[in-house]
Coordinates of N, CA, C and O and ligand atoms in Angstrom, one line a residue:
X1 N -37.2 14.6 -34.5 CA -36.3 15.6 -34.6 C -37.0 16.5 -33.5 O -37.8 16.9 -33.7
X2 N -36.4 17.2 -32.9 CA -37.0 18.5 -32.4 C -36.9 19.8 -32.3 O -36.3 20.2 -32.8
X3 N -37.7 20.4 -32.7 CA -38.0 21.4 -33.3 C -39.0 23.0 -32.5 O -40.1 22.3 -31.9
X4 N -37.9 23.5 -32.4 CA -38.8 24.7 -31.7 C -39.5 25.8 -33.0 O -38.8 25.6 -34.0
X5 N -40.8 26.2 -32.6 CA -41.1 26.3 -33.6 C -41.4 28.1 -32.5 O -42.3 28.2 -31.4
X6 N -41.8 29.3 -33.8 CA -42.4 30.4 -33.2 C -43.0 31.5 -34.3 O -42.1 31.1 -35.5
X7 N -43.8 32.6 -34.8 CA -44.5 33.5 -35.2 C -44.9 34.7 -34.0 O -45.5 35.0 -33.2
X8 N -44.8 35.4 -35.0 CA -45.4 37.0 -34.8 C -47.1 36.5 -34.9 O -47.4 35.7 -35.7
X9 N -47.9 37.6 -34.4 CA -49.3 37.7 -35.2 C -49.1 37.6 -36.5 O -50.0 36.7 -37.2
X10 N -48.9 38.0 -36.9 CA -48.6 37.8 -39.0 C -48.5 36.6 -39.4 O -49.0 35.8 -40.1
X11 N -47.3 35.6 -38.5 CA -47.6 34.2 -38.7 C -48.4 33.2 -37.7 O -48.5 31.6 -37.9
X12 N -49.7 34.1 -37.5 CA -49.9 33.2 -35.8 C -51.3 32.0 -36.5 O -51.1 31.0 -36.5
X13 N -51.6 32.1 -37.5 CA -52.3 30.9 -38.3 C -51.4 30.1 -39.3 O -51.7 28.9 -38.7
X14 N -50.5 30.2 -39.3 CA -49.9 29.8 -39.7 C -48.7 28.3 -38.8 O -48.8 27.3 -39.8
X15 N -48.5 29.2 -38.0 CA -47.9 28.4 -36.7 C -48.5 27.1 -36.4 O -48.1 26.3 -35.9
X16 N -50.3 27.3 -36.7 CA -50.4 26.2 -35.9 C -50.3 24.7 -37.3 O -50.6 24.1 -36.3
X17 N -50.1 25.2 -38.3 CA -50.5 24.1 -39.2 C -49.2 23.5 -39.3 O -49.3 22.2 -39.8
X18 N -47.9 24.2 -39.3 CA -46.3 23.9 -39.6 C -46.7 22.7 -38.3 O -46.4 22.2 -37.9
X19 N -46.6 23.2 -37.3 CA -46.6 22.9 -36.2 C -47.9 21.4 -35.8 O -46.9 20.3 -36.0
X20 N -48.4 21.2 -36.6 CA -49.1 19.4 -37.6 C -48.6 18.8 -38.1 O -48.7 18.0 -37.5
X21 N -48.1 20.1 -39.0 CA -47.9 19.8 -40.0 C -46.3 18.2 -39.3 O -45.5 17.1 -40.2
X22 N -45.9 19.4 -38.0 CA -44.8 18.5 -38.2 C -44.5 17.1 -37.2 O -44.1 16.3 -37.1
X23 N -46.0 17.0 -36.0 CA -46.1 16.7 -35.4 C -46.4 15.0 -36.0 O -46.1 14.3 -35.9
X24 N -47.5 15.3 -37.6 CA -48.1 14.1 -38.1 C -46.6 13.3 -38.4 O -46.8 12.4 -38.8
X25 N -45.2 13.9 -39.1 CA -44.2 13.4 -40.0 C -43.1 13.1 -38.3 O -42.4 12.0 -38.2
X26 N -44.1 13.0 -37.3 CA -43.0 12.5 -36.0 C -42.4 13.0 -35.1 O -41.4 12.6 -34.7
X27 N -41.8 14.6 -35.0 CA -41.1 15.7 -34.7 C -42.2 16.4 -33.4 O -43.3 15.4 -33.7
X28 N -40.6 16.4 -32.2 CA -41.6 16.7 -31.6 C -40.7 18.0 -31.5 O -40.4 18.8 -31.8
X29 N -42.5 19.1 -31.0 CA -42.2 20.1 -31.2 C -42.2 21.1 -30.0 O -43.1 20.9 -28.9
X30 N -41.8 22.1 -30.1 CA -42.2 23.3 -28.7 C -42.5 24.0 -29.3 O -41.7 25.3 -30.4
X31 N -43.7 24.9 -28.7 CA -44.0 25.5 -30.0 C -44.5 26.7 -28.4 O -44.5 26.8 -27.5
X32 N -43.2 28.4 -29.1 CA -43.3 29.3 -28.8 C -44.5 30.1 -28.6 O -44.2 31.5 -28.1
X33 N -45.2 30.5 -29.5 CA -46.0 30.9 -30.3 C -45.8 31.9 -30.6 O -45.1 31.7 -31.6
X34 N -47.0 32.7 -31.6 CA -48.0 33.7 -30.7 C -49.2 32.9 -30.3 O -49.2 32.4 -31.2
X35 N -49.9 33.3 -28.6 CA -50.6 32.4 -29.3 C -52.2 32.6 -29.6 O -53.0 32.5 -29.0
X36 N -52.0 33.8 -29.9 CA -53.1 35.2 -29.8 C -53.0 36.4 -31.5 O -51.9 35.8 -31.8
X37 N -53.8 36.3 -32.2 CA -53.9 37.2 -33.4 C -52.9 38.6 -33.1 O -53.1 39.4 -33.5
X38 N -53.2 38.9 -31.3 CA -52.5 40.4 -30.9 C -51.4 40.5 -31.5 O -50.4 39.4 -31.0
X39 N -51.0 41.8 -31.6 CA -49.5 42.0 -32.3 C -48.5 41.9 -31.1 O -48.7 41.7 -30.2
X40 N -47.5 41.5 -31.6 CA -46.8 41.1 -30.2 C -44.9 41.7 -31.1 O -45.0 41.9 -32.6
X41 N -43.6 41.5 -30.9 CA -43.0 41.9 -31.6 C -41.5 40.6 -31.7 O -42.0 40.0 -30.8
X42 N -41.3 40.7 -32.9 CA -40.1 39.3 -33.6 C -39.7 39.2 -32.5 O -39.2 38.4 -33.0
X43 N -38.6 40.3 -32.4 CA -37.1 39.6 -31.8 C -37.7 39.0 -30.4 O -36.8 38.0 -30.1
X44 N -38.7 39.4 -29.6 CA -39.3 38.7 -28.7 C -39.4 37.3 -28.8 O -39.3 36.4 -28.6
X45 N -40.2 37.0 -30.5 CA -40.1 34.8 -30.4 C -39.1 34.7 -30.8 O -38.7 33.4 -30.7
X46 N -38.2 35.5 -31.7 CA -37.4 35.1 -32.3 C -36.3 34.3 -31.0 O -35.5 33.6 -31.0
X47 N -36.1 35.3 -30.3 CA -34.8 34.8 -29.1 C -35.6 34.0 -28.4 O -34.9 33.1 -28.1
X48 N -36.7 33.1 -28.7 CA -36.6 32.1 -27.6 C -37.6 30.7 -28.6 O -36.6 29.5 -27.6
X49 N -36.9 30.8 -30.0 CA -36.6 29.8 -30.9 C -35.3 30.0 -30.9 O -34.4 29.2 -31.4
X50 N -34.7 30.7 -31.4 CA -33.4 30.6 -31.2 C -32.3 30.6 -30.0 O -31.3 30.0 -29.9
X51 N -33.2 31.1 -29.2 CA -31.9 30.7 -27.6 C -31.9 28.7 -27.8 O -31.1 28.1 -27.1
X52 N -33.3 28.6 -28.0 CA -33.6 27.1 -27.3 C -32.8 26.0 -28.5 O -31.6 26.0 -28.5
X53 N -32.5 26.5 -29.6 CA -31.4 25.8 -30.6 C -30.1 26.2 -30.7 O -29.3 25.2 -30.7
X54 N -29.5 27.9 -30.6 CA -28.0 28.2 -29.4 C -27.4 26.9 -28.5 O -26.9 26.5 -28.1
X55 N -28.6 27.0 -27.3 CA -28.1 25.9 -26.0 C -28.4 24.3 -26.6 O -27.7 23.3 -25.4
X56 N -28.7 24.2 -27.7 CA -28.7 22.9 -28.3 C -29.7 21.5 -27.1 O -30.2 20.8 -27.4
X57 N -31.2 23.0 -26.9 CA -32.4 21.6 -26.8 C -33.1 21.6 -27.3 O -33.7 20.7 -27.0
X58 N -33.0 22.2 -29.0 CA -33.7 21.6 -30.5 C -32.7 21.6 -31.1 O -31.8 22.7 -30.9
X59 N -33.3 21.0 -32.4 CA -32.2 20.2 -33.1 C -32.5 22.1 -34.2 O -31.6 22.0 -34.8
X60 N -33.5 22.3 -33.9 CA -34.0 22.8 -35.3 C -34.8 23.7 -34.9 O -35.5 23.4 -34.0
X61 N -34.9 24.4 -35.8 CA -35.8 25.8 -35.5 C -37.0 26.4 -36.3 O -36.7 26.1 -37.9
X62 N -38.5 26.7 -36.5 CA -39.0 27.2 -37.7 C -39.1 28.3 -36.8 O -40.2 29.1 -36.1
X63 N -39.3 29.5 -37.9 CA -39.7 31.3 -37.3 C -40.7 31.6 -38.8 O -40.5 31.2 -39.1
X64 N -41.5 32.2 -38.1 CA -43.1 33.3 -39.4 C -43.0 34.0 -38.8 O -43.9 34.4 -37.6
X65 N -42.9 35.0 -39.8 CA -43.5 36.8 -39.6 C -43.8 36.6 -40.4 O -43.9 36.6 -41.8
X66 N -43.9 37.8 -41.5 CA -44.9 39.1 -42.2 C -43.8 38.9 -43.4 O -44.1 37.2 -44.3
X67 N -42.9 38.7 -43.3 CA -42.0 38.6 -44.4 C -40.4 37.8 -44.2 O -40.2 37.2 -45.0
X68 N -40.4 36.7 -42.8 CA -39.6 36.1 -42.3 C -38.4 36.6 -42.3 O -37.1 36.2 -41.7
X69 N -38.3 38.2 -42.3 CA -36.8 39.3 -42.1 C -36.5 39.3 -41.5 O -35.4 38.7 -40.5
X70 N -37.5 39.9 -40.2 CA -37.4 40.5 -38.4 C -37.1 39.0 -37.7 O -36.1 39.5 -37.5
X71 N -37.3 38.1 -38.2 CA -36.8 37.5 -37.5 C -35.7 36.6 -38.1 O -35.1 36.2 -36.7
X72 N -35.4 36.6 -38.9 CA -34.1 36.2 -39.8 C -32.6 36.9 -38.9 O -31.9 36.6 -38.4
X73 N -33.0 37.5 -38.2 CA -32.0 39.2 -38.2 C -31.4 38.8 -36.5 O -30.4 38.7 -36.8
X74 N -33.0 39.1 -36.0 CA -32.6 38.6 -34.6 C -32.1 37.5 -34.4 O -31.2 37.2 -33.7
X75 N -32.5 35.8 -35.1 CA -32.5 34.8 -35.2 C -30.9 35.0 -34.6 O -29.9 34.2 -34.0
X76 N -30.1 35.1 -35.4 CA -29.1 35.1 -36.3 C -28.2 36.1 -34.6 O -26.9 35.9 -35.5
X77 N -27.8 36.9 -34.7 CA -27.4 37.1 -33.4 C -27.4 36.1 -32.0 O -26.4 36.8 -31.5
X78 N -27.1 34.7 -32.2 CA -27.9 34.2 -31.4 C -26.3 32.9 -31.3 O -26.5 32.4 -32.3
X79 N -25.6 33.2 -30.7 CA -23.9 31.5 -30.9 C -24.8 30.4 -31.2 O -25.3 29.7 -31.2
X80 N -24.0 30.7 -32.6 CA -24.3 29.0 -33.7 C -25.7 28.6 -34.4 O -25.8 28.1 -34.8
X81 N -25.8 30.1 -34.0 CA -27.4 29.5 -35.1 C -27.5 30.1 -36.5 O -26.3 31.0 -36.3
X82 N -28.1 29.7 -36.8 CA -27.2 29.9 -38.7 C -28.8 30.0 -39.4 O -29.7 28.7 -39.7
X83 N -30.1 30.9 -38.9 CA -30.9 31.1 -39.8 C -31.1 31.0 -41.3 O -30.2 32.9 -41.8
X84 N -32.2 31.2 -41.8 CA -31.9 31.1 -43.5 C -33.8 32.0 -43.5 O -34.4 31.4 -44.1
X85 N -33.3 33.3 -44.3 CA -34.6 33.4 -44.8 C -34.9 32.7 -46.2 O -34.6 33.3 -46.8
X86 N -35.8 32.0 -46.2 CA -35.7 30.5 -47.3 C -37.7 31.3 -48.2 O -38.1 31.7 -47.8
X87 N -37.6 31.5 -49.5 CA -38.9 32.0 -50.5 C -39.0 30.6 -51.1 O -39.9 30.9 -52.0
X88 N -38.6 29.7 -51.4 CA -39.1 29.1 -52.3 C -37.9 27.3 -51.9 O -37.0 27.4 -50.6
X89 N -38.0 26.7 -53.0 CA -37.3 25.1 -52.5 C -36.3 25.2 -52.8 O -35.1 24.6 -51.9
X90 N -36.0 26.1 -54.4 CA -34.1 25.9 -54.2 C -33.5 26.5 -53.1 O -32.1 26.0 -52.0
X91 N -34.3 27.7 -52.2 CA -33.1 28.3 -51.1 C -33.3 27.8 -49.7 O -32.2 27.0 -48.9
X92 N -34.1 26.6 -49.8 CA -35.1 25.4 -48.4 C -33.6 24.6 -48.4 O -33.0 24.0 -47.8
X93 N -33.3 24.1 -49.8 CA -32.8 23.0 -50.3 C -30.9 23.3 -49.9 O -29.9 22.7 -49.0
X94 N -30.7 24.3 -50.2 CA -29.3 25.2 -50.0 C -28.8 26.3 -49.1 O -28.2 25.5 -48.5
X95 N -30.0 26.0 -47.8 CA -29.5 26.3 -46.5 C -29.6 25.1 -45.9 O -28.1 25.3 -45.4
X96 N -29.4 24.0 -46.5 CA -29.3 23.1 -45.9 C -27.9 22.5 -46.5 O -27.3 22.5 -45.5
X97 N -27.7 21.6 -47.3 CA -26.6 21.7 -48.0 C -25.6 22.3 -48.4 O -24.5 21.5 -47.8
X98 N -25.7 23.4 -48.2 CA -24.6 24.7 -48.3 C -24.1 25.2 -46.6 O -22.9 25.7 -46.2
X99 N -25.9 25.0 -46.0 CA -25.0 26.9 -44.8 C -25.5 26.1 -43.3 O -25.1 26.4 -42.4
X100 N -25.8 24.1 -44.1 CA -26.1 24.0 -42.7 C -26.9 24.6 -41.6 O -26.7 25.0 -40.4
X101 N -28.2 25.7 -42.0 CA -28.9 26.4 -41.9 C -29.5 25.3 -40.5 O -29.6 24.6 -40.9
X102 N -30.5 25.9 -39.8 CA -30.5 25.6 -38.3 C -31.8 26.3 -37.4 O -32.2 25.3 -37.2
X103 N -32.4 26.8 -38.7 CA -33.9 28.1 -38.2 C -34.4 28.4 -40.0 O -33.3 28.9 -40.4
X104 N -35.0 27.8 -39.7 CA -36.0 28.4 -41.1 C -36.7 29.9 -40.9 O -37.5 29.4 -40.2
X105 N -37.0 30.1 -41.9 CA -37.7 31.4 -41.9 C -38.6 31.6 -43.1 O -37.9 31.5 -43.9
X106 N -40.2 31.4 -42.2 CA -40.9 31.6 -43.8 C -41.7 33.2 -43.4 O -41.4 33.5 -43.2
X107 N -41.4 33.3 -44.9 CA -42.9 35.0 -45.1 C -44.0 34.0 -44.8 O -44.2 33.2 -45.4
X108 N -45.4 34.5 -43.6 CA -46.6 34.6 -43.8 C -46.7 34.9 -44.7 O -48.5 34.8 -45.6
X109 N -47.1 36.0 -46.1 CA -47.7 36.9 -45.9 C -47.6 36.6 -47.6 O -48.1 36.8 -48.5
X110 N -45.8 35.8 -48.2 CA -45.3 36.2 -49.4 C -45.8 34.4 -50.1 O -44.9 34.3 -50.9
X111 N -45.7 33.9 -49.3 CA -45.6 31.7 -49.1 C -46.8 31.0 -48.9 O -48.2 31.6 -48.3
X112 N -47.7 30.6 -49.9 CA -48.8 30.0 -50.2 C -47.9 28.4 -48.8 O -46.7 28.0 -48.4
X113 N -49.3 28.1 -48.6 CA -49.4 27.1 -47.5 C -48.3 25.8 -48.1 O -47.7 24.8 -47.0
X114 N -49.4 25.5 -49.2 CA -48.5 24.3 -50.4 C -47.3 23.8 -50.3 O -45.9 23.3 -50.4
X115 N -46.9 25.7 -50.6 CA -45.6 25.7 -51.0 C -44.2 26.0 -49.3 O -43.7 25.3 -49.6
X116 N -44.8 26.4 -48.2 CA -44.2 26.2 -47.3 C -44.3 24.6 -46.7 O -42.8 24.2 -45.8
X117 N -45.1 23.8 -46.9 CA -44.9 22.6 -46.0 C -43.9 21.6 -47.0 O -43.2 20.9 -46.1
X118 N -44.1 22.1 -48.6 CA -43.0 21.1 -49.4 C -41.9 21.9 -49.2 O -41.0 21.2 -49.0
X119 N -41.1 22.9 -48.7 CA -40.2 23.7 -48.3 C -39.5 22.9 -46.9 O -38.5 22.5 -46.3
X120 N -40.7 23.6 -45.9 CA -40.5 22.5 -44.7 C -39.8 20.7 -45.2 O -38.7 20.3 -44.2
X121 N -40.4 20.0 -45.9 CA -39.9 18.5 -45.4 C -38.8 18.7 -46.2 O -37.7 17.9 -46.1
X122 N -38.4 19.8 -47.7 CA -37.0 19.8 -47.5 C -35.7 20.1 -47.2 O -35.0 19.0 -47.0
X123 N -36.5 21.7 -46.4 CA -35.6 21.5 -45.3 C -34.9 20.4 -44.3 O -33.9 20.7 -44.0
X124 N -36.2 20.0 -44.0 CA -35.4 18.9 -42.7 C -35.1 17.7 -43.3 O -34.2 16.4 -43.0
X125 N -35.2 16.9 -44.5 CA -34.5 15.7 -45.2 C -33.8 15.9 -45.7 O -32.6 15.2 -46.4
X126 N -32.9 17.0 -46.3 CA -32.0 17.8 -46.9 C -31.0 17.7 -45.7 O -30.5 18.3 -44.7
X127 N -29.1 16.9 -46.7 CA -28.3 17.0 -45.4 C -27.1 17.5 -45.8 O -27.3 17.8 -47.2
X128 N -25.9 18.2 -44.5 CA -25.5 19.2 -44.9 C -24.4 18.6 -45.8 O -24.2 17.6 -45.6
X129 N -23.6 18.5 -46.7 CA -22.8 18.4 -48.1 C -21.5 18.1 -47.3 O -20.6 17.0 -47.2
X130 N -21.2 19.2 -46.1 CA -19.7 19.3 -45.1 C -18.4 19.5 -46.6 O -19.1 20.3 -46.9
X131 N -17.0 19.1 -46.4 CA -16.4 19.3 -47.3 C -16.3 21.0 -47.6 O -16.3 21.3 -46.4
X132 N -16.3 20.9 -48.1 CA -15.4 23.0 -48.7 C -16.5 23.3 -48.4 O -16.8 24.5 -47.0
X133 N -18.4 23.3 -47.9 CA -19.6 24.1 -47.3 C -18.4 23.9 -45.3 O -19.1 24.7 -44.9
X134 N -18.7 22.9 -44.8 CA -17.6 22.9 -43.7 C -17.0 23.3 -43.1 O -16.9 24.8 -42.2
X135 N -16.2 23.7 -43.5 CA -14.7 24.8 -43.8 C -15.2 26.2 -43.5 O -14.9 27.1 -42.7
X136 N -16.1 26.7 -44.6 CA -17.0 27.9 -44.7 C -17.8 28.2 -43.4 O -18.0 29.6 -43.0
X137 N -18.5 27.2 -43.0 CA -19.2 27.1 -41.4 C -18.3 27.3 -40.2 O -19.0 28.4 -39.8
X138 N -17.5 26.4 -40.7 CA -16.9 26.8 -39.3 C -16.3 28.2 -39.2 O -15.8 28.7 -38.0
X139 N -15.4 28.5 -40.4 CA -15.0 30.3 -40.3 C -16.5 31.0 -40.0 O -15.9 32.5 -39.1
X140 N -17.8 30.5 -40.2 CA -19.1 31.3 -39.4 C -18.5 31.1 -37.8 O -18.6 32.3 -37.3
X141 N -18.3 29.7 -37.6 CA -18.4 30.3 -35.9 C -16.9 30.7 -35.7 O -17.1 31.4 -34.2
X142 N -16.1 30.6 -36.2 CA -15.2 31.7 -35.8 C -14.9 33.2 -35.6 O -14.3 34.0 -34.9
X143 N -15.9 33.9 -36.6 CA -15.9 34.9 -36.7 C -16.6 35.3 -35.5 O -17.0 36.0 -35.0
X144 N -17.5 34.5 -34.6 CA -18.6 34.8 -34.0 C -17.8 35.1 -32.6 O -18.1 35.5 -31.0
X145 N -16.9 34.5 -32.2 CA -16.2 33.6 -31.5 C -15.0 35.2 -31.1 O -15.2 35.2 -30.5
X146 N -14.5 35.3 -32.5 CA -13.9 36.8 -32.9 C -14.6 38.0 -32.6 O -13.9 38.2 -31.6
X147 N -15.9 37.5 -32.7 CA -16.8 38.9 -31.9 C -16.6 39.4 -31.2 O -16.6 39.9 -29.6
X148 N -17.6 37.8 -30.1 CA -17.4 37.6 -28.8 C -16.3 38.5 -27.5 O -16.3 38.9 -27.1
X149 N -15.5 38.2 -28.3 CA -14.2 37.7 -27.4 C -13.8 39.6 -27.7 O -13.7 40.4 -26.8
X150 N -13.9 40.1 -28.9 CA -13.6 41.8 -28.8 C -14.5 42.7 -27.8 O -14.3 43.5 -27.8
X151 N -15.8 42.3 -28.1 CA -16.8 42.3 -27.1 C -16.8 42.7 -25.1 O -17.3 43.2 -25.0
X152 N -15.2 41.7 -25.0 CA -15.1 41.6 -23.7 C -13.9 42.1 -23.7 O -13.7 42.7 -22.7
X153 N -13.8 43.2 -24.2 CA -12.1 43.9 -24.3 C -12.8 45.0 -23.7 O -13.7 45.2 -24.5
Ligands
RB5_1 C1 -44.7 43.3 -38.3 O1 -45.5 43.7 -39.1 C2 -44.1 42.9 -39.1 O2 -42.8 44.2 -39.1 C3 -43.0 41.3 -38.8 O3 -43.6 40.3 -39.0 C4 -41.5 40.9 -39.8 O4 -42.2 41.0 -41.2 C5 -40.6 41.4 -39.7 O5 -39.6 41.6 -40.1

């Protein structure tokens, strides 16, 4: 898979480990930074990753900030993006099975490295279940289109 990854200063050191983890498993990684521990604003990084996923340049994205929450809120502004703030195996798995999440948002402060690796592995390898869940995901896309139409008027 082609995977975009990004982190703010809080996720800076984890980002490199995540990139290595993905490359070792044969994935192509687009690393958008941040490339130094200096403070940056998470919406700028989220936009780089979510934009790539929204445009179809990358299949998936992974974002890391202090809590994973700010990244998630920003990423979900992009069309077709379903960013999920996951904090354990179950949320990582269900965000794929039920929500077809295409961006995984992680907390640098609250999750250990081994847990993060396990969650990423699960998230990458769990398929979307489709069926009734596909109907619901389609409704999310309908909502996006409706809001876009309303904003044009
Ligand atoms: C940055 O201080 C912090 O707010 C950010 O990493 C993240 O936790 C936001 O949700």
